[in-house]
Structures are given as structure tokens and as C-alpha cells.
XYZ file of N, CA and C in Angstrom:
570
model
N 6.172 -35.857 16.306
C 6.465 -34.564 15.711
C 5.965 -33.458 16.645
N 6.805 -32.506 16.916
C 6.470 -31.414 17.812
C 5.790 -30.297 17.003
N 4.663 -29.846 17.473
C 3.962 -28.747 16.804
C 4.732 -27.447 17.012
N 4.838 -26.683 15.975
C 5.554 -25.418 16.032
C 4.601 -24.331 16.515
N 5.006 -23.642 17.562
C 4.208 -22.537 18.094
C 4.548 -21.294 17.278
N 3.535 -20.708 16.707
C 3.730 -19.545 15.843
C 2.974 -18.349 16.415
N 3.699 -17.324 16.896
C 3.008 -16.161 17.466
C 2.201 -15.368 16.435
N 2.457 -15.613 15.161
C 1.746 -14.883 14.105
C 0.541 -15.645 13.550
N 0.268 -16.827 14.077
C -0.763 -17.695 13.505
C -2.121 -17.005 13.386
N -2.594 -16.399 14.470
C -3.906 -15.749 14.443
C -3.917 -14.569 13.474
N -2.839 -13.801 13.486
C -2.745 -12.639 12.597
C -2.785 -13.069 11.132
N -2.037 -14.100 10.783
C -1.999 -14.593 9.397
C -3.373 -15.127 8.999
N -4.023 -15.830 9.912
C -5.375 -16.336 9.640
C -6.321 -15.182 9.314
N -6.244 -14.123 10.129
C -7.122 -12.955 9.910
C -6.791 -12.244 8.596
N -5.502 -12.156 8.262
C -5.115 -11.559 6.969
C -5.711 -12.397 5.848
N -5.618 -13.725 5.972
C -6.177 -14.631 4.964
C -7.677 -14.509 4.800
N -8.352 -14.057 5.853
C -9.807 -13.849 5.804
C -10.166 -12.457 5.286
N -9.155 -11.663 4.942
C -9.407 -10.347 4.368
C -9.563 -9.229 5.377
N -9.111 -9.398 6.598
C -9.212 -8.371 7.637
C -8.173 -7.276 7.374
N -8.615 -6.061 6.975
C -7.662 -4.998 6.644
C -6.824 -4.553 7.849
N -7.388 -4.571 9.040
C -6.623 -4.178 10.227
C -5.501 -5.188 10.488
N -5.784 -6.461 10.268
C -4.763 -7.497 10.451
C -3.656 -7.330 9.419
N -4.033 -7.015 8.176
C -3.022 -6.801 7.130
C -2.125 -5.618 7.501
N -2.717 -4.562 7.998
C -1.942 -3.389 8.403
C -1.015 -3.736 9.570
N -1.497 -4.509 10.515
C -0.677 -4.935 11.659
C 0.484 -5.808 11.188
N 0.188 -6.735 10.272
C 1.237 -7.608 9.746
C 2.337 -6.783 9.073
N 1.948 -5.832 8.266
C 2.923 -4.990 7.585
C 3.722 -4.163 8.591
N 3.064 -3.572 9.563
C 3.787 -2.742 10.528
C 4.744 -3.568 11.383
N 4.401 -4.828 11.646
C 5.284 -5.700 12.439
C 6.453 -6.248 11.633
N 6.209 -6.616 10.399
C 7.205 -7.371 9.634
C 8.018 -6.530 8.650
N 7.431 -5.489 8.096
C 8.111 -4.726 7.058
C 9.450 -4.141 7.499
N 9.575 -3.523 8.676
C 10.879 -2.945 9.044
C 12.012 -3.982 9.076
N 11.737 -5.164 9.608
C 12.786 -6.203 9.679
C 13.123 -6.748 8.297
N 12.119 -6.926 7.460
C 12.362 -7.434 6.106
C 13.126 -6.390 5.300
N 12.768 -5.128 5.457
C 13.484 -4.048 4.772
C 14.936 -3.995 5.232
N 15.164 -4.122 6.516
C 16.517 -4.122 7.058
C 17.324 -5.298 6.506
N 16.727 -6.463 6.476
C 17.385 -7.651 5.928
C 17.789 -7.413 4.474
N 16.862 -6.913 3.683
C 17.136 -6.686 2.259
C 18.216 -5.618 2.058
N 18.194 -4.566 2.870
C 19.219 -3.528 2.741
C 20.595 -4.086 3.058
N 20.686 -4.906 4.089
C 21.973 -5.507 4.454
C 22.450 -6.483 3.385
N 21.551 -7.230 2.810
C 21.941 -8.220 1.803
C 22.281 -7.568 0.468
N 21.548 -6.535 0.104
C 21.714 -5.944 -1.225
C 22.581 -4.688 -1.236
N 22.619 -3.961 -0.125
C 23.388 -2.728 -0.088
C 22.806 -1.636 -0.967
N 21.541 -1.724 -1.277
C 20.886 -0.750 -2.154
C 19.479 -0.506 -1.614
N 19.228 0.722 -1.173
C 17.957 1.043 -0.517
C 16.758 0.864 -1.444
N 16.899 1.249 -2.705
C 15.775 1.148 -3.639
C 15.441 -0.314 -3.913
N 16.466 -1.108 -4.172
C 16.229 -2.540 -4.402
C 15.658 -3.194 -3.145
N 16.138 -2.778 -1.995
C 15.651 -3.338 -0.737
C 14.165 -3.039 -0.554
N 13.746 -1.837 -0.892
C 12.322 -1.488 -0.800
C 11.494 -2.355 -1.733
N 12.006 -2.586 -2.945
C 11.291 -3.447 -3.896
C 11.145 -4.864 -3.347
N 12.240 -5.396 -2.786
C 12.205 -6.744 -2.216
C 11.225 -6.795 -1.050
N 11.256 -5.802 -0.180
C 10.362 -5.789 0.973
C 8.898 -5.741 0.525
N 8.606 -4.916 -0.461
C 7.228 -4.826 -0.956
C 6.788 -6.144 -1.592
N 7.676 -6.747 -2.376
C 7.341 -8.017 -3.017
C 7.143 -9.118 -1.968
N 7.963 -9.097 -0.930
C 7.832 -10.073 0.149
C 6.478 -9.928 0.841
N 6.090 -8.697 1.151
C 4.810 -8.473 1.821
C 3.636 -8.852 0.916
N 3.774 -8.627 -0.381
C 2.733 -9.030 -1.324
C 2.586 -10.556 -1.329
N 3.710 -11.264 -1.322
C 3.669 -12.728 -1.269
C 3.041 -13.194 0.048
N 3.323 -12.505 1.135
C 2.733 -12.861 2.432
C 1.218 -12.703 2.374
N 0.767 -11.619 1.793
C -0.665 -11.362 1.679
C -1.338 -12.435 0.818
N -0.663 -12.825 -0.291
C -1.223 -13.854 -1.172
C -1.201 -15.238 -0.521
N -0.176 -15.490 0.301
C -0.025 -16.806 0.924
C -0.943 -16.976 2.143
N -1.315 -15.880 2.770
C -2.077 -15.945 4.026
C -3.325 -16.835 3.947
N -4.151 -16.752 2.904
C -5.339 -17.619 2.878
C -4.992 -19.109 2.803
N -3.805 -19.443 2.282
C -3.405 -20.841 2.098
C -2.465 -21.325 3.201
N -2.122 -20.446 4.162
C -1.123 -20.788 5.178
C -1.594 -21.952 6.043
N -0.713 -22.944 6.207
C -1.004 -24.097 7.056
C -0.190 -23.970 8.337
N -0.836 -23.694 9.458
C -0.108 -23.558 10.720
C 0.544 -24.880 11.130
N 1.646 -24.766 11.842
C 2.285 -25.942 12.414
C 3.458 -26.485 11.621
N 3.560 -26.160 10.322
C 4.678 -26.655 9.513
C 5.946 -25.859 9.782
N 5.811 -24.559 9.829
C 6.933 -23.652 10.087
C 6.354 -22.360 10.646
N 7.211 -21.578 11.276
C 6.768 -20.262 11.750
C 6.618 -19.341 10.541
N 5.593 -18.520 10.550
C 5.356 -17.603 9.442
C 6.531 -16.649 9.263
N 7.103 -16.180 10.370
C 8.232 -15.261 10.308
C 9.433 -15.904 9.606
N 9.667 -17.178 9.876
C 10.765 -17.893 9.222
C 10.506 -17.981 7.725
N 9.288 -18.330 7.339
C 8.930 -18.393 5.927
C 9.107 -17.027 5.255
N 8.676 -15.979 5.939
C 8.770 -14.629 5.385
C 10.228 -14.229 5.155
N 11.097 -14.538 6.111
C 12.526 -14.253 5.932
C 13.094 -15.051 4.753
N 12.675 -16.299 4.601
C 13.167 -17.126 3.491
C 12.748 -16.510 2.157
N 11.511 -16.048 2.068
C 11.033 -15.397 0.842
C 11.904 -14.174 0.529
N 12.137 -13.347 1.544
C 12.949 -12.135 1.333
C 14.367 -12.500 0.902
N 14.959 -13.491 1.543
C 16.317 -13.910 1.158
C 16.348 -14.437 -0.275
N 15.361 -15.230 -0.652
C 15.318 -15.734 -2.026
C 15.220 -14.590 -3.030
N 14.407 -13.603 -2.732
C 14.283 -12.449 -3.624
C 15.609 -11.671 -3.693
N 16.289 -11.552 -2.558
C 17.599 -10.884 -2.546
C 18.593 -11.643 -3.418
N 18.630 -12.966 -3.256
C 19.556 -13.763 -4.052
C 19.231 -13.698 -5.541
N 17.957 -13.622 -5.888
C 17.590 -13.446 -7.300
C 18.198 -12.158 -7.845
N 18.110 -11.098 -7.080
C 18.660 -9.808 -7.516
C 20.188 -9.838 -7.555
N 20.804 -10.480 -6.584
C 22.267 -10.575 -6.586
C 22.750 -11.375 -7.790
N 22.038 -12.436 -8.160
C 22.408 -13.213 -9.357
C 22.283 -12.356 -10.607
N 21.207 -11.592 -10.704
C 21.018 -10.726 -11.874
C 22.113 -9.678 -11.978
N 22.582 -9.175 -10.843
C 23.672 -8.187 -10.856
C 24.924 -8.777 -11.481
N 25.225 -10.011 -11.159
C 26.426 -10.656 -11.677
C 26.328 -10.888 -13.174
N 25.114 -10.997 -13.674
C 24.913 -11.296 -15.082
C 24.963 -10.055 -15.973
N 24.942 -8.867 -15.376
C 24.914 -7.640 -16.166
C 26.138 -6.794 -15.827
N 27.246 -7.001 -16.545
C 28.428 -6.175 -16.266
C 28.206 -4.741 -16.756
N 28.742 -3.791 -16.023
C 28.639 -2.387 -16.412
C 30.021 -1.754 -16.397
N 30.170 -0.689 -17.151
C 31.444 0.020 -17.203
C 31.663 0.881 -15.976
N 30.568 1.427 -15.454
C 30.686 2.329 -14.308
C 29.771 1.846 -13.189
N 30.237 1.949 -11.958
C 29.351 1.560 -10.857
C 28.207 2.562 -10.732
N 27.047 2.082 -10.270
C 25.922 3.004 -10.099
C 26.173 3.949 -8.932
N 25.538 5.109 -9.006
C 25.609 6.035 -7.876
C 24.878 5.404 -6.712
N 25.461 5.505 -5.551
C 24.863 4.915 -4.353
C 24.620 6.015 -3.324
N 23.473 5.976 -2.665
C 23.270 6.919 -1.561
C 24.181 6.551 -0.401
N 24.506 7.519 0.410
C 25.313 7.266 1.602
C 24.484 6.428 2.552
N 24.935 5.208 2.820
C 24.184 4.303 3.685
C 24.676 4.348 5.119
N 25.575 5.263 5.411
C 26.094 5.377 6.772
C 25.060 5.983 7.701
N 25.419 6.152 8.954
C 24.490 6.711 9.934
C 24.194 8.185 9.633
N 23.152 8.688 10.271
C 22.752 10.081 10.077
C 23.910 11.023 10.427
N 23.976 12.191 9.780
C 25.082 13.125 10.007
C 25.266 13.516 11.466
N 24.186 13.525 12.243
C 24.314 13.940 13.637
C 25.081 12.912 14.481
N 25.389 11.769 13.926
C 26.177 10.767 14.650
C 27.675 11.072 14.570
N 28.041 12.028 13.735
C 29.443 12.405 13.650
C 30.144 11.742 12.484
N 31.196 12.374 12.057
C 31.942 11.889 10.905
C 32.593 10.533 11.150
N 33.106 10.317 12.330
C 33.742 9.044 12.625
C 32.747 7.896 12.533
N 31.568 8.079 13.086
C 30.548 7.032 13.016
C 30.136 6.784 11.569
N 30.042 7.834 10.772
C 29.680 7.691 9.360
C 30.747 6.890 8.621
N 31.983 7.210 8.866
C 33.079 6.490 8.209
C 33.075 5.019 8.634
N 32.867 4.774 9.917
C 32.824 3.401 10.422
C 31.678 2.639 9.775
N 30.507 3.246 9.710
C 29.346 2.591 9.102
C 29.585 2.241 7.648
N 30.178 3.143 6.904
C 30.475 2.901 5.493
C 31.471 1.749 5.363
N 32.491 1.746 6.210
C 33.509 0.685 6.145
C 32.934 -0.669 6.523
N 32.083 -0.703 7.555
C 31.477 -1.972 7.960
C 30.553 -2.482 6.850
N 29.755 -1.601 6.276
C 28.863 -1.990 5.184
C 29.663 -2.527 4.004
N 30.754 -1.851 3.655
C 31.597 -2.300 2.542
C 32.222 -3.663 2.858
N 32.701 -3.838 4.083
C 33.304 -5.119 4.463
C 32.254 -6.229 4.433
N 31.048 -5.925 4.876
C 29.965 -6.905 4.852
C 29.637 -7.306 3.419
N 29.627 -6.345 2.500
C 29.336 -6.625 1.094
C 30.397 -7.521 0.461
N 31.634 -7.444 0.940
C 32.719 -8.243 0.368
C 32.711 -9.696 0.847
N 31.931 -10.002 1.886
C 31.855 -11.379 2.356
C 31.165 -12.253 1.310
N 31.521 -13.535 1.269
C 30.757 -14.454 0.417
C 29.286 -14.427 0.834
N 28.392 -14.668 -0.112
C 26.951 -14.529 0.120
C 26.462 -15.284 1.350
N 26.865 -16.541 1.511
C 26.356 -17.343 2.627
C 26.875 -16.823 3.969
N 28.121 -16.349 4.016
C 28.650 -15.775 5.261
C 27.895 -14.493 5.593
N 27.662 -13.661 4.578
C 26.921 -12.416 4.798
C 25.511 -12.724 5.289
N 24.873 -13.717 4.674
C 23.520 -14.099 5.080
C 23.504 -14.526 6.546
N 24.461 -15.342 6.954
C 24.529 -15.813 8.343
C 24.730 -14.644 9.300
N 25.652 -13.735 8.978
C 25.919 -12.565 9.827
C 24.671 -11.685 9.926
N 24.032 -11.418 8.794
C 22.848 -10.552 8.786
C 21.718 -11.172 9.601
N 21.463 -12.453 9.405
C 20.361 -13.096 10.130
C 20.603 -13.120 11.634
N 21.831 -13.443 12.054
C 22.104 -13.593 13.485
C 22.381 -12.270 14.182
N 23.109 -11.370 13.535
C 23.505 -10.139 14.211
C 22.568 -8.964 13.944
N 22.087 -8.835 12.736
C 21.224 -7.698 12.423
C 19.746 -8.025 12.592
N 19.345 -9.243 12.188
C 17.951 -9.646 12.338
C 17.705 -10.268 13.704
N 18.788 -10.546 14.438
C 18.741 -11.083 15.796
C 17.992 -12.405 15.898
N 18.136 -13.250 14.873
C 17.565 -14.586 14.935
C 18.504 -15.479 15.737
N 17.957 -16.483 16.373
C 18.799 -17.454 17.074
C 19.547 -18.289 16.037
N 20.612 -18.945 16.475
C 21.360 -19.809 15.556
C 20.462 -20.911 15.001
N 19.582 -21.436 15.841
C 18.676 -22.504 15.396
C 17.739 -21.989 14.301
N 17.137 -20.809 14.528
C 16.220 -20.244 13.529
C 16.951 -19.859 12.247
N 18.132 -19.266 12.382
C 18.901 -18.874 11.194
C 19.325 -20.103 10.400
N 19.749 -21.156 11.079
C 20.151 -22.388 10.390
C 18.959 -22.992 9.649
N 17.798 -23.016 10.300
C 16.600 -23.549 9.649
C 16.252 -22.719 8.417
N 16.346 -21.422 8.557
C 16.041 -20.524 7.449
C 16.989 -20.727 6.273
N 18.259 -20.974 6.588
C 19.270 -21.180 5.542
C 19.305 -22.632 5.058
N 18.507 -23.493 5.709
C 18.432 -24.908 5.371
C 19.783 -25.597 5.499
N 20.473 -25.295 6.630
C 21.751 -25.918 6.950
C 21.730 -26.315 8.424
N 22.730 -27.077 8.837
C 22.806 -27.462 10.246
C 23.284 -26.280 11.080
N 23.043 -26.347 12.375
C 23.517 -25.303 13.282
C 25.042 -25.239 13.235
N 25.695 -26.396 13.138
C 27.154 -26.433 13.062
C 27.651 -25.714 11.807
N 26.988 -25.936 10.676
C 27.377 -25.258 9.429
C 27.175 -23.748 9.559
N 26.067 -23.340 10.194
C 25.820 -21.921 10.423
C 26.932 -21.325 11.275
N 27.281 -22.023 12.368
C 28.323 -21.500 13.250
C 29.661 -21.397 12.533
N 29.923 -22.300 11.620
C 31.143 -22.219 10.810
C 31.109 -20.988 9.905
N 29.958 -20.748 9.262
C 29.811 -19.549 8.422
C 29.983 -18.281 9.252
N 29.369 -18.267 10.431
C 29.488 -17.105 11.319
C 30.942 -16.879 11.720
N 31.612 -17.948 12.062
C 33.007 -17.835 12.488
C 33.880 -17.281 11.372
N 33.731 -17.834 10.178
C 34.536 -17.346 9.040
C 34.168 -15.900 8.688
N 32.883 -15.588 8.737
C 32.446 -14.222 8.433
C 32.963 -13.219 9.447
N 32.868 -13.563 10.720
C 33.372 -12.661 11.775
C 34.870 -12.461 11.636
N 35.585 -13.555 11.359
C 37.036 -13.469 11.198
C 37.387 -12.524 10.038
N 36.698 -12.668 8.925
C 36.947 -11.807 7.769
C 36.625 -10.345 8.094
N 35.533 -10.117 8.820
C 35.173 -8.746 9.205
C 36.202 -8.160 10.170
N 36.634 -8.963 11.148
C 37.655 -8.483 12.093
C 38.924 -8.090 11.358
N 39.332 -8.915 10.400
C 40.542 -8.629 9.633
C 40.371 -7.355 8.797
N 39.239 -7.233 8.126
C 38.987 -6.063 7.279
C 38.852 -4.778 8.085
N 38.424 -4.913 9.338
C 38.155 -3.739 10.173
C 39.071 -3.693 11.391
N 40.248 -4.262 11.284
C 41.138 -4.400 12.440
C 41.545 -3.067 13.060
N 41.491 -1.986 12.296
C 41.874 -0.685 12.844
C 40.710 0.047 13.523
N 39.505 -0.546 13.485
C 38.337 0.056 14.126
C 38.184 -0.572 15.502
N 37.810 0.236 16.485
C 37.648 -0.264 17.847
C 36.496 -1.244 17.967
N 36.517 -2.099 18.999
C 35.421 -3.040 19.218
C 34.116 -2.327 19.493
N 33.015 -2.964 19.142
C 31.702 -2.390 19.396
C 31.151 -1.609 18.226
N 31.941 -1.425 17.175
C 31.472 -0.665 16.019
C 31.058 -1.583 14.872
N 30.986 -2.862 15.098
C 30.777 -3.835 14.042
C 29.393 -3.768 13.413
N 28.391 -3.189 14.075
C 27.032 -3.177 13.532
C 26.950 -2.387 12.240
N 27.792 -1.390 12.075
C 27.744 -0.611 10.854
C 26.735 0.508 10.892
N 26.136 0.756 12.024
C 25.166 1.839 12.121
C 25.530 2.826 13.199
N 26.775 2.758 13.642
C 27.251 3.721 14.622
C 26.895 3.393 16.037
N 26.151 2.286 16.273
C 25.781 1.920 17.638
C 26.864 1.109 18.281
């Protein structure tokens, strides 16, 4: 069995020992990516903040019990965030409403121009229409910039299954956004 090298091992150990500086470092390193993941999965900034906070709370509680070498802490943290996102997505399906909730504009900042804003809104909408597993694969690999191996491990599927999800998701996005030029797929105007 190959030992897993975890760049966060020392930091997690220190958080588990109650080191406030380590806890602050952990939050500053991990919170932006977890928040981004939750926003992409949920499409709702407020819910994403709740998921990110709950994820960080679970990390803080788990730190004293963390066993190095089984998995990378970052992979575990992403799995926790994804599970919390899926819990919220399931609850959404269970509560039908007559009117959709008001949503903040999730497109790029106004200084990016109207075209970039429209592109961002369209990409976000197209991403939301993907099946959950395809969206998860796209978000992990393209937005969270995880390798296919790490994303597959996180999703508990084979690399081949991940690549199939990515392929189908990309194809669906290309079709939905066929009138948008290449390079605008990120949904943030970049």
C-alpha cells in the first residue's frame, strides 16, 4: 500500500491541537475553493456560504481525529462539501414552489461588460441544466482544477467513468452554448 502524501497533514494536526493560527490558515486556504465549489453546484450564493461554513466546521471538528495516510485532507473536504450540496439539491426537489426564488445576478462584475455578463449567465444556466453527476465532474475538473484521478476518487468512480461524464457534460454545454465563441466556457468572463 502506497502512503498518501498530504500537504495539509501538519496544518490539520495543528488545528486538531487547538492552534488558532493553524485554524485561520486552514480557513484562508480552503474556504475560497469550497465556496466556489458550492456556488457552482448550487447556483445560490447564500446556500453556498452556508455549505462552506458547515464544511469548515466539520473540518475543525474532524481535525483532532484525522488519520494521516488514508486520504488527502483536501479530497475529504471536497467530498464533505459535495455531500452537503447534494443534501440541499435533494431538499430543493422535495419542496415544489409556485414561483422561483429571486436570484442575485451571478454573472461577472459590471466592469467586464454586458457581453461577458450575458455569457456568464448563460454558462451558469447551462451548467445548472446538466445532470448532477456531469455537473459535479465539470465543476471538480474545470473550476476546482482537480486532476481526473483526484476528481474520480472524490466522486468514488473510475477515471474512465469520470471521463465519460466529462465528455457528455462538455458535449451538452457545447450544444447549449453553440452560439458563444470558444474560451467563454468558464462562465466568469475569463
